Structures are given as C-alpha cells and as structure tokens.
Amino acid sequence: MPDAKGRAAGLDLMRQHALIAGEPVTSETRIAVDDPATGQIIGHVPDLGAADTERAIQAAHDAFPAWSRSDPHKRAAFLRDWARLIDDNAEGLGALMALENGKPFEEARGEVAYANSFIKWFAGEAERLIGETQDSPLGHVILTFREAVGPCAFITPWNFPAAMLTRKLGPALAAGCTAVVKPASQTPFTAIALAELAYQAGLPKGVLSVVTGDAATIGGVLTASPLIRKLSFTGSTPVGRLLAEQCAPTLKRVSMELGGAAPLIVFADADLDLAVAETIRGKFRNSGQTCVCPNRVYVERSVADAYARKLAEAVAQIPVGGAFEPGVKVGPLIEDKAVRKVQDHLALTRAAGGEVLTGGEPHALGGRFFQPTVTLGGDDALFRREETFGPLIPVFAFDSEDEVLDKANDSEFGLASYVFTRDLDRAMHIGRRIEAGMCGVNTGIISTAVAPFGGVKQSGYGREGSIHGIDEYVDIKQVTLALR
Ligand code: SIN
C-alpha cells in the first residue's frame, strides 16, 4: 500500500478519544502519539486519571451480571460478528497499526489476521464451556460449572497492539467476563478502533472500556480496585512484578506474560539454510521487538562460522524502511531509548571480542532506524540476562549438548526457545529439558491461537490461546446434589 493511501486508510479508523462503557471520553490534557518512522505526531488520546478509571471499573462491574449470565452461544455469535467486522476493516486496522507502531504494513495486516484468529478460536470455546458430573463418596452427585471470574483489567503492550488485546479479550468475553483495557500509550489507536468495532458488532454497553493515560496511575487504580477480579498483563518483568504485588491485597487472579531472553540452538546436523531462514523469520518480527524473538543464538562449533556467515549474508539483504514502502521487512524501533539499548548491547559485545558480521550502525534513514545486525563471538552472559528488543542477532559457538543446555537454562527468563537438528531424539531431549514455556523445533515461529503461549520462571505465569486460554477467565464452581 503506498504511503499516502496507507496513511489515509489508517487515519480513517483513528479515534482520538477513550471509550468508557462504549461512550467516547475526552480530557483537557492529552497524550501525543507519534509515527516511529518520522517522529511526527499522528494524533492524541485523552490523559485520563483515577476518576475516569473508576468509572470504567464501575461500568464493568455493573455490566457483569447480565453478560456473565448471558447464553454462551450468544456470546459466541457476538464474537463471530466482531471478527467479521475486523476482517472487513483489516486493511484500515493494519494501516493504523503500522502508523502508530512502525511495523511494515504487510506485517501489521498479518497481525490483524493473527489477532482475529483469537476471537474466532474463543468464539468456539464459548460454546464448549463444559462442566462435569461425578459421583461423590458421600453418596451425592457433584456438578461442576465454569463461571466467569468477574470484571478483568488488561494492560497491553505496544509491540502487538491488536493481538495482545484479543488474546486476552477473546477468552474473557467468551467466558462472560467484562473488561477495562489500558493499552500502551505508544499505540492506543488500534485498541480503541477494535473496541469501536466490538460495539458496532452489538456488544452491550459497559462490557468493555478502553482507558488511556498515565500507566502508573491507571494501573494503580485497576490493581487496587476490589471490583476487578483478574489482571492480565503483557510487558516487562519488573512492571509485571510490581503489578502482581499491587494485586496481592485484593487477591486478584493474575496472568503475566513477561520478558524473555530466548535461546536458539543450532546443532551441526541441522539444515543450515533452514536454520538461517527461520532465525530471520523469528528474529525480525516487529523489527526484533517481540518477547519470543531469539535473543541469543548458539551454534555447534564445527558449523558456527558457516551458519553465521550465511546468516549475515541474508540479514544484509533485509529491506529496511517506512511501513508503507513496498517490500520492507524491518521498520523503525518504537522509541529513541530502544535504539540506545541496541547500541549498548553492541558496544558490550564488541568490547568482549565479538565481531560485527553485518550492520552494527544506525541506519542511513536516521531517527529510530537501525541496521539489521549479526555478531559472532563475545560474551553471551549479557544476552541471558537482558533482551535486546531490537534487530541484533548475537551468535556464539558451543562444543557439547550439555554445555549449550546449561547456557540456555542459565537465565532468569523462560519464555521461548528454539532448536535446530535433524535428530528427533535430541530435539525431544532439548525440548523437554529446556527451561522455557515454549520450544520450537526446526521453526522460528511458535505463535498461533491454537498453541498455549506463556512462560516459566521470571517470564511469568498463565497461558494464553489454545484450549487452556479460557481457563484463565473461569472459576470452577461445584454444586453438590443429595439425591435419593
Ligand atoms: C509478544 O511479543 O508479546 C508476543 C509475540 C507473539 O504473540 O508471538
């Protein structure tokens, strides 16, 4: 889509208000949202505070009894109507997301489809909220029901403005929960547009609100409120930890999808061309800004040089540019500080003896663009501790399976991991031993609505997507019947 057409399609769906109980809300002070490619302001959202957040919570509370008791088949029908509207508006939503996030339009359009796959999947799950019957040793019959946990709060990130929202809202609405969403201040427009479409699809007023403003203020009110029964957060580990602490006094249920430092392991018996292609596919989604991106690549020493040089050759060809330029695969980073982090990680790698095989500099486009970069050697310890969240692939050689497994697991994080080998037994050994919630074997892509997504250790807890995703939004109720 050419630039002017893309901008127009995106701006067409942009609403510069928040939504409380389905009604537009503005404020005197506003937050500017920029296009990361140019730094130019594309619009503003209200800077709402505690009072408006409380109003949204009250609306979710008031709407909960009717929505949670509604026929799950009707909720499924609503989700399907919403999904149809999202499909109808996919180009505009993709363009809007590309504008506020900077990801290439084709990728943003792909994210709209990915986001919608959660709504479609959980429409089916609403129809399968199945309970059990059981004979009790006390001579009774026990019935179990899966009941909505209550009003939920969702704090969603800027890297997947649509998919991280629908991965939470899909199961929550299917289960009968109501919700207050706080989208990231860098990318609020996609969330507002999706919520507008939900109301166009017939969502009852009050079931969903989107509040924009200062994250600490709104997060503080959402977590403190006794009316909110569940928080789901996607973002950094330190913020997740803080939110979990804030939820403790009211004993909310909490799901945390936090940081990662994903290892990608390539054994000498792997198909190296496949490993290179899949490393690139996994790493450069959202310009290297995903929590499942390979953060550190370990390659068996006998093929490390060959792999790294093939990788560098391919990475050097990746087209970088603005979201609406044809063929672009990597866009700008979200903020200036994201560029500085890549530079810091590169400087430390160079200082530790790492060699830059391609890239290594800010891109000629300037601003927040950085060259896709591959390094070989240096110290992997930094990359076990911290995710770069940018277009840098550090490659390290290893000598044995035990050594690489130790290195892979020597991290406080445990979200995604990847292994490339033709040996099924080895793949299973690594897949089972690796301390991560997810492991891709001979693939760099592990995310789909039908797979459980989530981490272990400091990468969080709870699972999104799959047949397990709805469990985060239901409580098991038992009714015991004393029958003759
Ligand atoms: C994330 O980076 O938070 C999620 C990425 C995904 O869904 O694959």
XYZ file of C-alpha atoms and ligand atoms in Angstrom:
492
model
C 0.000 0.000 0.000
C 1.578 3.342 -0.954
C 2.322 5.835 1.808
C -0.493 8.372 1.197
C -3.144 5.680 0.721
C -1.896 3.776 3.785
C -1.916 6.865 5.961
C -5.412 7.768 4.811
C -6.740 4.237 5.470
C -5.191 4.246 8.948
C -6.305 7.748 9.879
C -9.827 6.874 8.775
C -10.169 4.422 11.684
C -8.310 6.585 14.213
C -10.473 7.864 17.065
C -8.847 10.350 19.420
C -10.991 9.500 22.417
C -11.064 6.822 25.071
C -14.168 4.661 25.498
C -15.912 4.231 28.804
C -18.831 1.825 28.661
C -18.988 2.349 24.927
C -19.185 6.142 25.139
C -16.412 8.411 23.831
C -14.493 10.263 26.548
C -12.033 13.115 26.137
C -9.945 15.153 28.577
C -8.308 18.544 28.780
C -4.786 17.171 28.839
C -3.857 14.746 26.117
C -1.082 12.353 25.212
C 0.613 12.665 21.819
C 1.130 9.550 19.725
C 3.849 9.602 17.083
C 4.790 7.678 13.976
C 8.054 5.967 14.969
C 9.287 6.232 11.367
C 9.226 10.019 11.347
C 8.710 11.107 14.937
C 5.737 13.154 13.718
C 2.632 13.327 15.877
C -0.242 11.417 14.276
C -2.842 12.151 16.940
C -3.674 12.425 20.629
C -5.548 10.409 23.219
C -7.039 11.611 26.490
C -4.854 11.601 29.581
C -7.453 10.045 31.873
C -6.869 9.768 35.589
C -8.190 7.893 38.601
C -11.798 9.160 38.443
C -12.353 8.039 34.839
C -10.664 4.706 35.529
C -13.016 4.175 38.493
C -15.958 4.950 36.193
C -14.787 2.335 33.723
C -14.386 -0.211 36.528
C -17.878 0.548 37.832
C -19.278 0.096 34.305
C -17.552 -3.302 34.023
C -18.919 -4.247 37.449
C -22.475 -3.160 36.560
C -22.409 -4.964 33.210
C -21.016 -8.189 34.668
C -24.197 -9.892 35.990
C -26.066 -9.726 32.676
C -23.058 -10.533 30.462
C -21.826 -13.416 32.595
C -25.296 -14.947 32.720
C -25.935 -14.468 29.015
C -26.200 -17.539 26.766
C -22.637 -18.512 25.803
C -23.902 -19.236 22.277
C -24.967 -15.596 22.045
C -21.519 -14.532 23.222
C -20.043 -16.779 20.549
C -22.314 -15.179 17.952
C -21.201 -11.724 19.089
C -17.522 -12.741 18.832
C -18.106 -14.000 15.278
C -19.857 -10.751 14.306
C -16.947 -8.782 15.764
C -14.485 -10.958 13.861
C -16.390 -10.320 10.619
C -16.143 -6.558 11.155
C -12.423 -6.876 11.875
C -11.959 -8.822 8.640
C -13.943 -6.169 6.772
C -11.694 -3.443 8.214
C -8.428 -5.372 8.114
C -6.665 -3.010 5.693
C -7.530 0.075 7.738
C -6.635 -1.570 11.041
C -3.317 -2.751 9.587
C -2.570 0.743 8.317
C -3.476 2.320 11.661
C -1.234 -0.127 13.485
C 1.602 0.474 11.021
C 1.289 4.207 11.629
C 1.449 4.078 15.415
C 3.812 1.110 15.797
C 6.029 1.488 12.719
C 5.869 -2.174 11.686
C 5.683 -2.797 7.927
C 2.108 -2.621 6.630
C 2.113 -6.220 5.343
C 3.197 -7.413 8.782
C 0.606 -5.235 10.512
C -2.063 -6.636 8.173
C -0.813 -10.101 9.180
C -1.137 -9.155 12.826
C -4.780 -8.188 12.274
C -5.422 -11.715 10.974
C -3.429 -13.188 13.900
C -5.410 -11.032 16.356
C -8.683 -12.062 14.789
C -7.758 -15.749 14.998
C -8.026 -15.451 18.811
C -11.535 -14.022 18.563
C -12.595 -16.771 16.157
C -10.992 -19.509 18.284
C -12.553 -18.305 21.520
C -15.981 -17.951 19.893
C -15.758 -21.738 19.610
C -14.505 -22.051 23.178
C -17.572 -20.117 24.452
C -19.643 -22.976 23.036
C -17.501 -25.529 24.865
C -17.704 -24.215 28.443
C -18.402 -27.746 29.524
C -18.827 -28.867 33.135
C -18.658 -32.348 34.679
C -20.767 -34.679 36.769
C -19.253 -37.022 39.308
C -20.463 -39.445 41.973
C -19.262 -38.422 45.406
C -18.073 -40.898 48.094
C -20.625 -39.170 50.331
C -23.393 -40.567 48.161
C -24.051 -37.258 46.411
C -23.724 -36.166 42.821
C -21.271 -33.339 42.169
C -21.847 -30.950 39.281
C -19.137 -28.548 38.163
C -19.671 -25.293 36.284
C -17.108 -22.979 34.732
C -18.125 -19.486 35.759
C -16.707 -16.139 34.674
C -14.184 -14.783 37.208
C -15.553 -11.230 37.082
C -14.534 -7.853 35.675
C -10.982 -8.021 34.308
C -8.230 -5.455 33.753
C -5.931 -5.790 30.765
C -2.695 -3.877 30.397
C -1.443 -4.426 26.868
C 1.864 -3.679 25.121
C 2.826 -1.610 22.092
C 4.594 -4.386 20.166
C 1.402 -6.252 19.156
C -1.306 -3.621 19.649
C -4.079 -5.866 18.278
C -3.071 -9.450 19.012
C -2.123 -8.977 22.662
C -5.503 -7.352 23.203
C -7.610 -10.027 21.508
C -5.593 -12.856 23.088
C -6.967 -11.566 26.420
C -10.344 -10.146 25.387
C -11.339 -13.148 23.239
C -11.338 -15.676 26.098
C -12.545 -13.141 28.659
C -15.624 -12.159 26.658
C -16.254 -15.787 25.711
C -16.214 -16.773 29.386
C -18.622 -13.974 30.308
C -16.148 -11.523 31.851
C -16.309 -7.771 31.361
C -13.148 -5.738 30.858
C -11.270 -2.474 31.268
C -8.308 -2.181 28.901
C -5.297 0.088 29.323
C -3.396 -0.001 26.009
C 0.210 1.160 25.752
C 0.454 4.933 25.340
C 2.643 4.498 22.231
C -0.073 2.534 20.367
C -3.553 3.236 21.773
C -5.405 3.769 18.488
C -5.577 0.127 17.395
C -7.175 -0.851 20.720
C -9.719 1.969 20.507
C -10.576 1.041 16.912
C -11.063 -2.613 17.888
C -13.303 -1.626 20.789
C -15.381 0.617 18.499
C -15.862 -2.367 16.176
C -16.878 -4.539 19.143
C -19.642 -2.067 19.970
C -20.669 -1.909 16.294
C -20.954 -5.708 16.458
C -23.505 -5.378 19.258
C -21.514 -5.631 22.496
C -23.746 -4.440 25.372
C -22.710 -1.081 26.826
C -20.364 -1.352 29.782
C -18.878 -4.735 28.917
C -15.715 -3.123 27.547
C -13.899 0.148 28.256
C -10.579 1.432 26.938
C -8.854 3.960 29.199
C -5.830 5.931 28.025
C -3.405 7.902 30.173
C -0.524 7.500 32.560
C 0.246 3.798 33.038
C 1.245 4.055 36.709
C -1.904 5.996 37.670
C -4.341 3.819 35.745
C -2.509 0.604 36.650
C -2.598 1.635 40.321
C -6.367 2.163 40.270
C -7.057 -1.052 38.328
C -4.916 -3.196 40.606
C -6.227 -1.641 43.843
C -9.889 -1.965 42.942
C -11.754 -4.753 44.747
C -14.227 -4.807 41.839
C -11.569 -6.035 39.404
C -11.176 -9.786 39.917
C -8.469 -10.551 37.391
C -5.480 -8.772 35.856
C -3.726 -9.911 32.718
C -0.554 -8.080 31.744
C 1.869 -8.393 28.850
C 5.070 -6.418 29.250
C 8.349 -6.273 31.116
C 9.256 -8.437 34.115
C 9.890 -5.507 36.519
C 6.494 -3.963 35.745
C 4.831 -7.387 35.986
C 6.360 -7.919 39.403
C 5.075 -4.541 40.590
C 1.572 -5.174 39.267
C 1.467 -8.624 40.896
C 2.421 -7.011 44.221
C -0.304 -4.415 43.785
C -2.852 -7.166 43.089
C -1.948 -9.123 46.226
C -4.054 -7.187 48.786
C -7.248 -7.868 46.821
C -6.144 -11.427 45.917
C -6.890 -10.947 42.245
C -6.199 -13.701 39.824
C -3.208 -12.656 37.743
C -1.721 -13.724 34.400
C 1.713 -12.429 33.486
C 3.268 -12.657 30.039
C 6.658 -11.092 30.664
C 10.137 -10.754 29.237
C 12.212 -13.452 27.607
C 15.800 -13.988 26.518
C 15.093 -16.789 24.085
C 17.974 -19.114 23.178
C 18.115 -20.529 19.653
C 20.345 -23.602 19.336
C 21.707 -24.927 16.046
C 23.357 -28.363 16.028
C 25.845 -29.405 13.367
C 23.380 -31.897 11.878
C 20.756 -29.179 11.232
C 19.693 -27.966 7.808
C 21.699 -24.724 7.994
C 19.727 -22.936 5.273
C 16.513 -23.689 7.120
C 18.061 -22.587 10.422
C 19.178 -19.304 8.871
C 15.787 -18.626 7.257
C 13.888 -19.456 10.455
C 16.237 -17.423 12.647
C 15.452 -14.432 10.454
C 11.706 -15.145 10.459
C 11.643 -15.369 14.247
C 14.057 -12.555 14.967
C 12.809 -9.785 12.728
C 9.080 -9.955 13.509
C 8.180 -6.463 14.616
C 11.765 -5.376 13.856
C 13.157 -7.579 16.629
C 10.726 -6.291 19.237
C 8.913 -9.409 20.403
C 9.323 -11.225 23.669
C 9.753 -14.529 21.812
C 12.470 -13.264 19.418
C 15.665 -15.328 19.570
C 17.846 -13.176 21.832
C 20.987 -15.346 21.667
C 21.984 -17.923 19.095
C 24.215 -20.872 19.999
C 25.740 -22.854 17.117
C 27.794 -26.049 17.352
C 31.400 -25.011 16.796
C 32.025 -27.031 13.616
C 29.297 -25.090 11.754
C 29.268 -21.817 13.710
C 31.280 -19.894 11.171
C 29.315 -21.222 8.191
C 25.963 -20.518 9.859
C 26.970 -17.019 10.998
C 28.273 -16.018 7.572
C 25.177 -17.352 5.767
C 23.033 -15.534 8.314
C 24.968 -12.275 7.905
C 24.707 -12.505 4.119
C 20.932 -12.938 4.309
C 20.457 -10.285 7.014
C 22.398 -7.745 4.938
C 19.711 -8.100 2.228
C 16.734 -7.329 4.509
C 14.910 -4.241 3.236
C 14.547 -1.584 5.933
C 12.179 1.359 5.667
C 8.882 3.036 6.364
C 5.760 0.953 6.911
C 4.174 1.658 3.537
C 7.228 1.200 1.310
C 6.812 -1.934 -0.810
C 8.831 -4.959 0.250
C 10.029 -3.518 3.573
C 10.609 -6.168 6.251
C 12.145 -4.169 9.100
C 10.889 -0.812 10.331
C 11.980 1.669 12.962
C 12.208 0.890 16.662
C 9.439 2.198 18.859
C 11.428 4.857 20.761
C 14.846 6.516 20.848
C 15.758 4.612 24.010
C 15.173 1.314 22.164
C 17.879 2.350 19.687
C 20.228 3.200 22.549
C 19.704 -0.254 24.055
C 20.728 -1.967 20.817
C 23.791 0.275 20.680
C 24.683 -0.561 24.291
C 24.384 -4.296 23.651
C 26.522 -3.960 20.556
C 29.177 -1.932 22.358
C 29.386 -4.554 25.125
C 29.599 -7.358 22.559
C 32.379 -5.580 20.691
C 34.220 -4.911 23.965
C 34.000 -8.630 24.807
C 35.663 -9.519 21.486
C 32.555 -10.049 19.340
C 32.924 -9.396 15.625
C 30.242 -7.495 13.699
C 29.475 -9.517 10.555
C 26.860 -7.166 9.158
C 25.136 -3.972 10.286
C 26.235 -2.540 13.584
C 25.288 1.078 12.935
C 22.256 3.338 12.967
C 20.559 3.060 9.581
C 21.105 5.745 6.941
C 17.367 6.523 7.221
C 18.190 8.056 10.601
C 15.811 8.507 13.526
C 14.830 5.197 15.088
C 16.005 3.014 12.221
C 18.876 0.634 12.994
C 20.702 -1.704 10.639
C 19.804 -5.403 10.997
C 22.930 -6.734 12.675
C 24.728 -10.045 13.212
C 27.687 -10.514 15.546
C 29.856 -13.562 16.167
C 31.537 -14.260 19.494
C 31.896 -12.162 22.634
C 30.188 -12.931 25.930
C 26.671 -14.409 25.937
C 26.066 -13.572 29.623
C 24.533 -10.186 28.813
C 22.009 -11.847 26.474
C 20.997 -14.394 29.117
C 20.157 -11.515 31.462
C 18.615 -8.948 29.138
C 16.539 -8.986 25.997
C 17.819 -6.621 23.325
C 14.373 -5.997 21.806
C 15.920 -4.817 18.565
C 17.429 -6.065 15.293
C 20.618 -7.601 16.695
C 21.466 -11.324 16.484
C 24.473 -12.328 18.604
C 25.884 -15.739 17.616
C 28.067 -17.851 19.942
C 29.807 -21.192 19.341
C 29.315 -24.199 21.651
C 31.011 -27.596 21.959
C 28.575 -30.003 23.609
C 24.881 -30.609 24.193
C 25.288 -30.367 27.975
C 27.189 -27.098 27.698
C 24.564 -25.475 25.487
C 21.667 -26.704 27.600
C 23.357 -25.250 30.698
C 23.828 -21.927 28.937
C 20.293 -21.901 27.586
C 18.904 -22.539 31.080
C 21.251 -20.153 32.876
C 18.790 -17.279 32.697
C 16.111 -15.981 34.998
C 13.784 -15.955 31.967
C 11.992 -18.928 30.427
C 9.609 -17.893 27.690
C 10.518 -19.178 24.207
C 13.342 -21.380 22.944
C 14.300 -22.900 19.605
C 16.367 -25.866 18.496
C 17.527 -26.896 15.034
C 18.582 -30.509 14.482
C 17.629 -33.487 12.290
C 17.912 -35.818 15.295
C 14.433 -36.344 16.740
C 15.742 -37.884 19.932
C 17.976 -34.871 20.560
C 15.153 -32.468 19.691
C 12.905 -34.142 22.252
C 15.679 -34.227 24.857
C 16.292 -30.494 24.485
C 12.574 -29.735 24.157
C 11.856 -31.462 27.475
C 14.932 -30.229 29.382
C 14.917 -26.622 28.308
C 13.509 -24.272 30.955
C 11.008 -22.420 28.810
C 7.255 -22.419 28.331
C 7.633 -22.941 24.576
C 10.132 -24.652 22.309
C 10.183 -24.522 18.502
C 11.922 -27.429 16.781
C 13.228 -26.507 13.312
C 10.988 -23.451 13.241
C 11.312 -19.831 14.337
C 7.556 -19.328 14.615
C 5.637 -20.830 17.530
C 2.748 -18.399 17.935
C -0.775 -19.327 16.878
C -4.170 -19.076 18.525
C -4.298 -22.844 18.974
C -0.978 -23.191 20.859
C -0.588 -22.410 24.577
C 1.521 -19.268 24.911
C 3.323 -18.408 28.156
C 6.462 -18.691 30.198
C 8.089 -20.125 33.298
C 10.469 -18.561 35.851
C 10.601 -14.749 35.604
C 8.842 -14.839 32.234
C 5.556 -15.122 34.079
C 2.646 -17.493 34.518
C -0.667 -18.320 32.936
C -1.318 -19.465 29.386
C -2.944 -17.573 26.550
C -4.538 -19.076 23.452
C -5.264 -22.786 22.926
C -7.800 -24.885 24.841
C -6.188 -23.615 28.076
C -6.606 -19.879 27.442
C -10.202 -19.713 28.662
C -9.256 -21.354 31.988
C -7.637 -18.047 32.996
C -11.101 -16.464 32.956
C -13.248 -19.072 34.688
C -13.637 -20.282 38.245
C -14.715 -23.857 38.844
C -17.941 -23.943 40.849
C -19.257 -27.168 42.352
C -22.857 -27.863 43.211
C -23.384 -30.993 45.304
C -26.746 -32.714 44.990
C -28.023 -35.087 47.606
C -30.324 -37.344 45.602
C -32.319 -40.408 46.590
C 4.921 -10.810 22.422
O 5.982 -10.455 21.961
O 4.491 -10.326 23.474
C 4.043 -11.864 21.776
C 4.507 -12.345 20.499
C 3.641 -13.402 19.880
O 2.432 -13.497 20.100
O 4.206 -14.172 19.133
